[in-house]
Amino acid sequence: MAAISFDPSINVQVNQKSHGVLVEEIEGLIRVHKNGHVERPPIIPIVPCTATSGVTAKDIVIDKFTGLWTRIYVPNYSDKMSLLIYFHGGGFCVGSAAWSCYHEFLSRLASKAGCIIFSVNYRLAPENRLPAAYDDGIETLMWVKQQALSGSNEHKWWLSQCDLSSLFLAGDSAGANIAYNVATRLGSHGGTSASSGMKPLVVKGSILIQPFFGGESRTATEMHATPQVNSALTLPASDAYWRLSLPFGSNRDHPWCNPLANGTPKLRELRLPPTMMCVSEMDILKDRNMGFCNALGGAGKRVETKIYKGVGHAFQILHNSPSSHIRTQEMISHIKTFINQ
């Protein structure tokens, strides 16, 4: 799943058969044409919502007008379970809750960690640039709240087993960025507690797996990290994702990309839930992730940092290194401990 960036100033390509000038490409993942047409080659299989051993799964439409939907995983547990709202990765531009790699990982996480998981299929850029994905995250939470308050019989199959006072926001890569920005929105309105407009939902924490942040200034690992075989993220691909997803006219110091940039709200003033940060040793985002952990801690926020040795970006999804499976087991164990403490 190697990723490269397309620089139109170097090599403008013309697809004479269909949509004309190709202005942006991340090889194998997305092609964007000047006329606005977007192609996403089927690099990862889309799988139907099938139950796995000990886990019931179902796809539910949240907003038929925007196309927002979620895949819900409910493990066969008798006790009440925490609710994990999960956002997939893909640079805000690719990915799906129906991708086989996410279906497998989240089925396993639900079973091993003993939690109900909503895997959110949010709108993608560049057709829907940020903040569309953040809006979809908030809408998902509001939908859960509505079902809880209405006592929906249709959704009793998961509601009856759900501890709504133990909700966690989670995601990997761009999904972790979404989880963080949804948490900051809630915190800016005092929305992380049951006494706020979120009642009866209580956000107990955020789980940020290799969060996709950036900045105009490069970190050491962005500039000098040893290229990994089958890397899920390269620097050119990272830059391309930001060009495609940020509002027009923005650069990588926009606060949605760089939460530590000048002019962004001071972390100390934000009301954030406890955070678990999962950092990969071989990820080009390692230094940026560690810097963010340090900034959170310095701002008086509760943060737990887990570093996974010998693996790169999205290892838990792609299993693209010899130690991926062992490190994935570690990650699932860490998440289980975090949500049950």
Short mmCIF file of C-alpha atoms in Angstrom, two decimals:
data_model
loop_
_atom_site.label_atom_id
_atom_site.label_comp_id
_atom_site.label_asym_id
_atom_site.label_seq_id
_atom_site.Cartn_x
_atom_site.Cartn_y
_atom_site.Cartn_z
CA MET A 1 0.00 0.00 0.00
CA ALA A 2 2.80 2.36 -0.94
CA ALA A 3 1.68 5.95 -1.38
CA ILE A 4 3.15 8.72 -3.52
CA SER A 5 2.18 12.27 -4.34
CA PHE A 6 1.48 13.70 -7.77
CA ASP A 7 3.05 17.05 -8.59
CA PRO A 8 1.19 18.61 -11.54
CA SER A 9 4.01 21.11 -12.11
CA ILE A 10 6.35 18.26 -12.98
CA ASN A 11 4.19 15.90 -14.99
CA VAL A 12 0.66 16.91 -15.93
CA GLN A 13 -1.15 13.83 -17.17
CA VAL A 14 -4.11 13.81 -19.54
CA ASN A 15 -6.67 11.06 -19.57
CA GLN A 16 -8.05 11.48 -23.06
CA LYS A 17 -10.70 8.80 -22.59
CA SER A 18 -12.62 10.44 -19.79
CA HIS A 19 -11.94 13.28 -17.42
CA GLY A 20 -9.01 15.30 -18.73
CA VAL A 21 -6.17 16.71 -16.67
CA LEU A 22 -5.12 14.74 -13.60
CA VAL A 23 -4.16 17.25 -10.90
CA GLU A 24 -3.53 15.05 -7.88
CA GLU A 25 -2.74 11.38 -7.37
CA ILE A 26 -1.78 9.13 -4.49
CA GLU A 27 -0.80 5.99 -6.30
CA GLY A 28 -3.26 3.14 -5.98
CA LEU A 29 -5.56 5.11 -3.69
CA ILE A 30 -7.01 8.24 -5.29
CA ARG A 31 -6.90 10.25 -8.52
CA VAL A 32 -8.38 13.73 -8.74
CA HIS A 33 -9.08 15.40 -12.09
CA LYS A 34 -9.26 19.10 -12.85
CA ASN A 35 -12.97 18.81 -13.70
CA GLY A 36 -13.63 17.55 -10.15
CA HIS A 37 -13.97 13.87 -10.99
CA VAL A 38 -12.49 11.62 -8.30
CA GLU A 39 -11.44 8.00 -8.73
CA ARG A 40 -10.71 5.62 -5.86
CA PRO A 41 -9.37 2.29 -7.14
CA PRO A 42 -10.68 -0.70 -5.09
CA ILE A 43 -7.34 -1.43 -3.43
CA ILE A 44 -8.95 -3.00 -0.35
CA PRO A 45 -12.02 -5.26 -0.53
CA ILE A 46 -15.39 -3.99 0.65
CA VAL A 47 -17.02 -6.65 2.82
CA PRO A 48 -20.67 -7.06 3.80
CA CYS A 49 -21.81 -6.69 7.37
CA THR A 50 -21.44 -10.28 8.53
CA ALA A 51 -21.40 -11.52 12.11
CA THR A 52 -18.16 -13.03 13.35
CA SER A 53 -17.57 -15.40 16.23
CA GLY A 54 -19.19 -13.86 19.30
CA VAL A 55 -19.89 -10.48 17.66
CA THR A 56 -23.12 -9.25 16.03
CA ALA A 57 -22.66 -6.59 13.35
CA LYS A 58 -25.14 -4.43 11.47
CA ASP A 59 -25.03 -1.39 9.17
CA ILE A 60 -27.30 1.51 10.17
CA VAL A 61 -28.04 4.70 8.19
CA ILE A 62 -27.76 7.83 10.33
CA ASP A 63 -28.41 10.51 7.70
CA LYS A 64 -29.79 9.44 4.32
CA PHE A 65 -29.28 12.92 2.87
CA THR A 66 -25.52 13.07 3.48
CA GLY A 67 -25.01 9.30 3.24
CA LEU A 68 -23.68 9.05 6.80
CA TRP A 69 -23.88 5.50 8.16
CA THR A 70 -22.22 3.34 10.78
CA ARG A 71 -21.32 -0.31 11.21
CA ILE A 72 -22.21 -1.39 14.74
CA TYR A 73 -20.37 -4.23 16.50
CA VAL A 74 -21.92 -5.79 19.60
CA PRO A 75 -20.03 -8.62 21.31
CA ASN A 76 -21.93 -11.40 23.04
CA TYR A 77 -21.49 -10.13 26.60
CA SER A 78 -24.08 -10.20 29.38
CA ASP A 79 -22.79 -7.10 31.18
CA LYS A 80 -23.24 -3.48 30.13
CA MET A 81 -20.45 -2.35 27.82
CA SER A 82 -18.66 0.88 27.01
CA LEU A 83 -19.38 2.51 23.64
CA LEU A 84 -16.49 3.25 21.29
CA ILE A 85 -17.18 5.71 18.44
CA TYR A 86 -14.49 4.83 15.88
CA PHE A 87 -13.34 6.78 12.81
CA HIS A 88 -11.31 4.98 10.13
CA GLY A 89 -8.12 6.34 8.60
CA GLY A 90 -7.30 7.26 5.02
CA GLY A 91 -6.12 10.87 4.98
CA PHE A 92 -9.76 12.08 5.03
CA CYS A 93 -9.85 11.09 1.34
CA VAL A 94 -10.09 7.30 1.18
CA GLY A 95 -11.27 4.46 3.37
CA SER A 96 -14.56 2.93 4.46
CA ALA A 97 -16.15 1.34 7.48
CA ALA A 98 -16.77 -1.58 5.10
CA TRP A 99 -13.08 -2.09 4.22
CA SER A 100 -12.15 -5.67 5.12
CA CYS A 101 -9.15 -4.57 7.21
CA TYR A 102 -11.35 -2.38 9.45
CA HIS A 103 -14.10 -4.98 9.69
CA GLU A 104 -11.56 -7.56 10.88
CA PHE A 105 -9.75 -5.24 13.31
CA LEU A 106 -12.90 -3.79 14.90
CA SER A 107 -14.67 -7.16 15.18
CA ARG A 108 -11.63 -8.41 17.04
CA LEU A 109 -11.37 -5.27 19.19
CA ALA A 110 -15.06 -5.45 20.17
CA SER A 111 -14.68 -9.09 21.15
CA LYS A 112 -11.38 -8.81 23.05
CA ALA A 113 -12.01 -5.44 24.74
CA GLY A 114 -15.67 -6.14 25.50
CA CYS A 115 -17.09 -2.94 24.04
CA ILE A 116 -19.74 -1.88 21.55
CA ILE A 117 -18.20 -0.16 18.53
CA PHE A 118 -19.74 2.30 16.07
CA SER A 119 -17.49 2.40 12.99
CA VAL A 120 -18.48 5.69 11.33
CA ASN A 121 -18.56 5.98 7.54
CA TYR A 122 -18.08 9.73 7.27
CA ARG A 123 -17.98 11.89 4.14
CA LEU A 124 -14.66 12.02 2.29
CA ALA A 125 -12.60 14.83 0.78
CA PRO A 126 -12.05 16.37 -1.70
CA GLU A 127 -15.78 16.19 -2.49
CA ASN A 128 -16.48 17.08 1.14
CA ARG A 129 -13.56 18.97 2.63
CA LEU A 130 -13.09 19.48 6.34
CA PRO A 131 -15.01 20.14 8.54
CA ALA A 132 -17.48 17.70 6.92
CA ALA A 133 -15.93 14.68 8.68
CA TYR A 134 -16.01 16.49 12.04
CA ASP A 135 -19.65 17.43 11.44
CA ASP A 136 -20.43 13.76 10.75
CA GLY A 137 -18.75 12.80 14.02
CA ILE A 138 -20.89 15.23 15.99
CA GLU A 139 -24.02 14.11 14.12
CA THR A 140 -23.26 10.49 15.03
CA LEU A 141 -23.09 11.39 18.72
CA MET A 142 -26.32 13.36 18.49
CA TRP A 143 -27.98 10.38 16.79
CA VAL A 144 -26.85 8.05 19.60
CA LYS A 145 -28.21 10.54 22.15
CA GLN A 146 -31.53 10.71 20.31
CA GLN A 147 -31.91 6.92 20.25
CA ALA A 148 -31.09 6.74 23.96
CA LEU A 149 -33.62 9.42 24.92
CA SER A 150 -36.37 7.95 22.75
CA GLY A 151 -35.84 4.41 24.04
CA SER A 152 -35.90 3.17 20.46
CA ASN A 153 -37.17 -0.40 20.14
CA GLU A 154 -35.51 -0.66 16.74
CA HIS A 155 -32.11 -0.16 18.34
CA LYS A 156 -32.72 -2.04 21.55
CA TRP A 157 -30.37 -4.79 20.34
CA TRP A 158 -27.39 -2.54 21.12
CA LEU A 159 -28.89 0.13 23.39
CA SER A 160 -29.89 -2.40 26.05
CA GLN A 161 -26.27 -3.50 26.42
CA CYS A 162 -24.67 -0.07 26.17
CA ASP A 163 -23.30 1.93 29.11
CA LEU A 164 -23.84 5.44 27.74
CA SER A 165 -22.00 6.93 30.72
CA SER A 166 -18.82 5.30 29.37
CA LEU A 167 -18.32 6.60 25.84
CA PHE A 168 -14.96 6.84 24.07
CA LEU A 169 -13.94 8.63 20.87
CA ALA A 170 -11.36 6.70 18.87
CA GLY A 171 -9.75 6.38 15.47
CA ASP A 172 -6.53 5.81 13.59
CA SER A 173 -4.59 8.27 11.44
CA ALA A 174 -7.10 10.75 9.95
CA GLY A 175 -9.73 9.04 12.10
CA ALA A 176 -7.75 9.92 15.22
CA ASN A 177 -7.61 13.52 14.01
CA ILE A 178 -11.41 13.41 13.70
CA ALA A 179 -11.79 11.93 17.19
CA TYR A 180 -9.60 14.70 18.63
CA ASN A 181 -11.40 17.51 16.83
CA VAL A 182 -14.81 16.13 17.82
CA ALA A 183 -13.57 16.05 21.43
CA THR A 184 -12.40 19.67 21.21
CA ARG A 185 -15.79 20.73 19.85
CA LEU A 186 -17.55 19.02 22.73
CA GLY A 187 -15.08 20.47 25.23
CA SER A 188 -15.49 24.00 23.90
CA HIS A 189 -19.18 23.74 24.81
CA GLY A 190 -18.66 21.91 28.06
CA GLY A 191 -19.98 18.83 26.32
CA THR A 192 -17.92 16.03 27.84
CA SER A 193 -20.06 15.59 30.94
CA ALA A 194 -23.58 14.32 31.62
CA SER A 195 -24.58 17.71 32.99
CA SER A 196 -24.20 19.27 29.56
CA GLY A 197 -26.22 19.03 26.37
CA MET A 198 -24.75 15.55 25.80
CA LYS A 199 -26.80 13.90 28.54
CA PRO A 200 -27.13 10.90 28.93
CA LEU A 201 -23.82 10.43 27.05
CA VAL A 202 -20.60 10.90 28.99
CA VAL A 203 -17.32 11.02 27.06
CA LYS A 204 -14.80 9.26 29.28
CA GLY A 205 -11.77 9.39 26.99
CA SER A 206 -10.17 9.57 23.56
CA ILE A 207 -8.03 6.88 21.93
CA LEU A 208 -5.82 8.41 19.25
CA ILE A 209 -3.97 5.82 17.16
CA GLN A 210 -1.14 7.38 15.11
CA PRO A 211 -3.09 10.65 14.78
CA PHE A 212 -2.70 12.38 11.43
CA PHE A 213 -1.43 15.88 12.16
CA GLY A 214 0.93 18.04 10.15
CA GLY A 215 2.60 21.42 9.94
CA GLU A 216 4.53 23.68 7.63
CA SER A 217 7.72 22.97 9.57
CA ARG A 218 8.97 19.41 9.20
CA THR A 219 9.87 17.13 12.08
CA ALA A 220 12.97 14.95 12.08
CA THR A 221 11.03 11.74 11.42
CA GLU A 222 9.12 13.36 8.56
CA MET A 223 12.38 14.34 6.89
CA HIS A 224 14.68 11.47 7.80
CA ALA A 225 12.61 8.40 8.65
CA THR A 226 13.87 5.28 6.89
CA PRO A 227 11.33 4.35 4.20
CA GLN A 228 9.36 1.26 5.20
CA VAL A 229 8.41 -1.48 2.79
CA ASN A 230 4.68 -1.18 2.03
CA SER A 231 4.51 2.02 4.08
CA ALA A 232 0.96 3.25 4.59
CA LEU A 233 2.10 6.88 4.74
CA THR A 234 4.87 8.81 3.03
CA LEU A 235 5.57 12.53 3.28
CA PRO A 236 4.43 13.30 -0.29
CA ALA A 237 1.20 11.38 0.32
CA SER A 238 0.68 13.22 3.61
CA ASP A 239 1.05 16.59 1.86
CA ALA A 240 -1.37 15.52 -0.88
CA TYR A 241 -3.99 14.45 1.65
CA TRP A 242 -3.81 17.86 3.33
CA ARG A 243 -4.09 19.68 0.00
CA LEU A 244 -7.21 17.68 -0.77
CA SER A 245 -8.89 17.88 2.63
CA LEU A 246 -8.20 21.31 4.18
CA PRO A 247 -10.38 24.30 3.26
CA PHE A 248 -9.26 26.04 0.06
CA GLY A 249 -6.51 28.56 0.76
CA SER A 250 -5.31 26.88 3.95
CA ASN A 251 -1.83 25.60 4.64
CA ARG A 252 -0.61 22.89 7.00
CA ASP A 253 -0.58 25.27 9.96
CA HIS A 254 -4.37 25.38 9.92
CA PRO A 255 -5.47 24.30 13.42
CA TRP A 256 -7.26 21.21 12.07
CA CYS A 257 -3.91 20.04 10.73
CA ASN A 258 -1.55 21.50 13.32
CA PRO A 259 -3.19 21.84 16.75
CA LEU A 260 0.04 23.36 18.11
CA ALA A 261 0.37 26.10 15.49
CA ASN A 262 0.45 29.76 16.49
CA GLY A 263 -3.00 31.24 16.83
CA THR A 264 -4.74 28.00 17.79
CA PRO A 265 -6.61 27.82 21.11
CA LYS A 266 -4.29 27.11 23.97
CA LEU A 267 -4.47 23.47 24.99
CA ARG A 268 -4.74 24.44 28.64
CA GLU A 269 -8.03 26.21 27.95
CA LEU A 270 -9.61 23.23 26.20
CA ARG A 271 -11.79 20.81 28.15
CA LEU A 272 -10.49 17.45 26.95
CA PRO A 273 -11.18 13.97 28.30
CA PRO A 274 -8.27 11.69 29.27
CA THR A 275 -6.37 10.62 26.16
CA MET A 276 -4.50 7.48 25.17
CA MET A 277 -1.99 8.05 22.36
CA CYS A 278 -0.75 5.10 20.33
CA VAL A 279 2.53 5.92 18.56
CA SER A 280 4.39 3.70 16.08
CA GLU A 281 8.18 3.68 16.30
CA MET A 282 8.70 3.54 12.51
CA ASP A 283 5.96 6.04 11.59
CA ILE A 284 6.92 9.32 9.90
CA LEU A 285 4.42 10.89 12.33
CA LYS A 286 6.29 9.62 15.40
CA ASP A 287 7.95 12.93 16.35
CA ARG A 288 4.79 14.92 15.69
CA ASN A 289 2.74 12.48 17.78
CA MET A 290 5.24 12.57 20.63
CA GLY A 291 5.36 16.36 20.53
CA PHE A 292 1.60 16.47 20.80
CA CYS A 293 1.68 14.07 23.77
CA ASN A 294 4.19 16.31 25.51
CA ALA A 295 2.09 19.39 24.78
CA LEU A 296 -1.03 17.76 26.23
CA GLY A 297 0.87 16.75 29.35
CA GLY A 298 2.37 20.21 29.67
CA ALA A 299 -1.12 21.70 29.46
CA GLY A 300 -2.22 19.65 32.43
CA LYS A 301 -4.19 17.09 30.44
CA ARG A 302 -4.21 13.43 31.38
CA VAL A 303 -2.45 11.52 28.62
CA GLU A 304 -1.16 7.95 28.38
CA THR A 305 1.39 7.26 25.67
CA LYS A 306 1.95 3.80 24.20
CA ILE A 307 4.83 3.24 21.78
CA TYR A 308 4.82 0.21 19.50
CA LYS A 309 8.31 -0.97 18.60
CA GLY A 310 9.37 -2.00 15.12
CA VAL A 311 6.14 -1.10 13.31
CA GLY A 312 4.95 1.75 11.12
CA HIS A 313 1.82 3.66 10.30
CA ALA A 314 -1.43 1.65 10.34
CA PHE A 315 0.33 -1.61 11.21
CA GLN A 316 -2.74 -2.82 13.12
CA ILE A 317 -4.83 -2.54 9.94
CA LEU A 318 -2.39 -3.57 7.23
CA HIS A 319 -0.24 -6.14 9.08
CA ASN A 320 2.66 -5.06 6.90
CA SER A 321 5.59 -6.06 9.12
CA PRO A 322 6.69 -9.27 10.87
CA SER A 323 5.81 -7.95 14.33
CA SER A 324 2.44 -6.41 13.37
CA HIS A 325 0.31 -9.19 14.87
CA ILE A 326 2.12 -9.12 18.23
CA ARG A 327 1.96 -5.32 18.40
CA THR A 328 -1.75 -5.41 17.47
CA GLN A 329 -2.40 -7.76 20.38
CA GLU A 330 -0.58 -5.29 22.63
CA MET A 331 -2.65 -2.40 21.30
CA ILE A 332 -5.95 -4.20 21.87
CA SER A 333 -4.85 -5.04 25.41
CA HIS A 334 -3.94 -1.39 26.06
CA ILE A 335 -7.30 -0.18 24.72
CA LYS A 336 -9.15 -2.70 26.87
CA THR A 337 -7.32 -1.50 29.98
CA PHE A 338 -7.93 2.16 29.12
CA ILE A 339 -11.68 1.84 28.64
CA ASN A 340 -12.17 -0.35 31.71
CA GLN A 341 -10.10 1.60 34.24
#
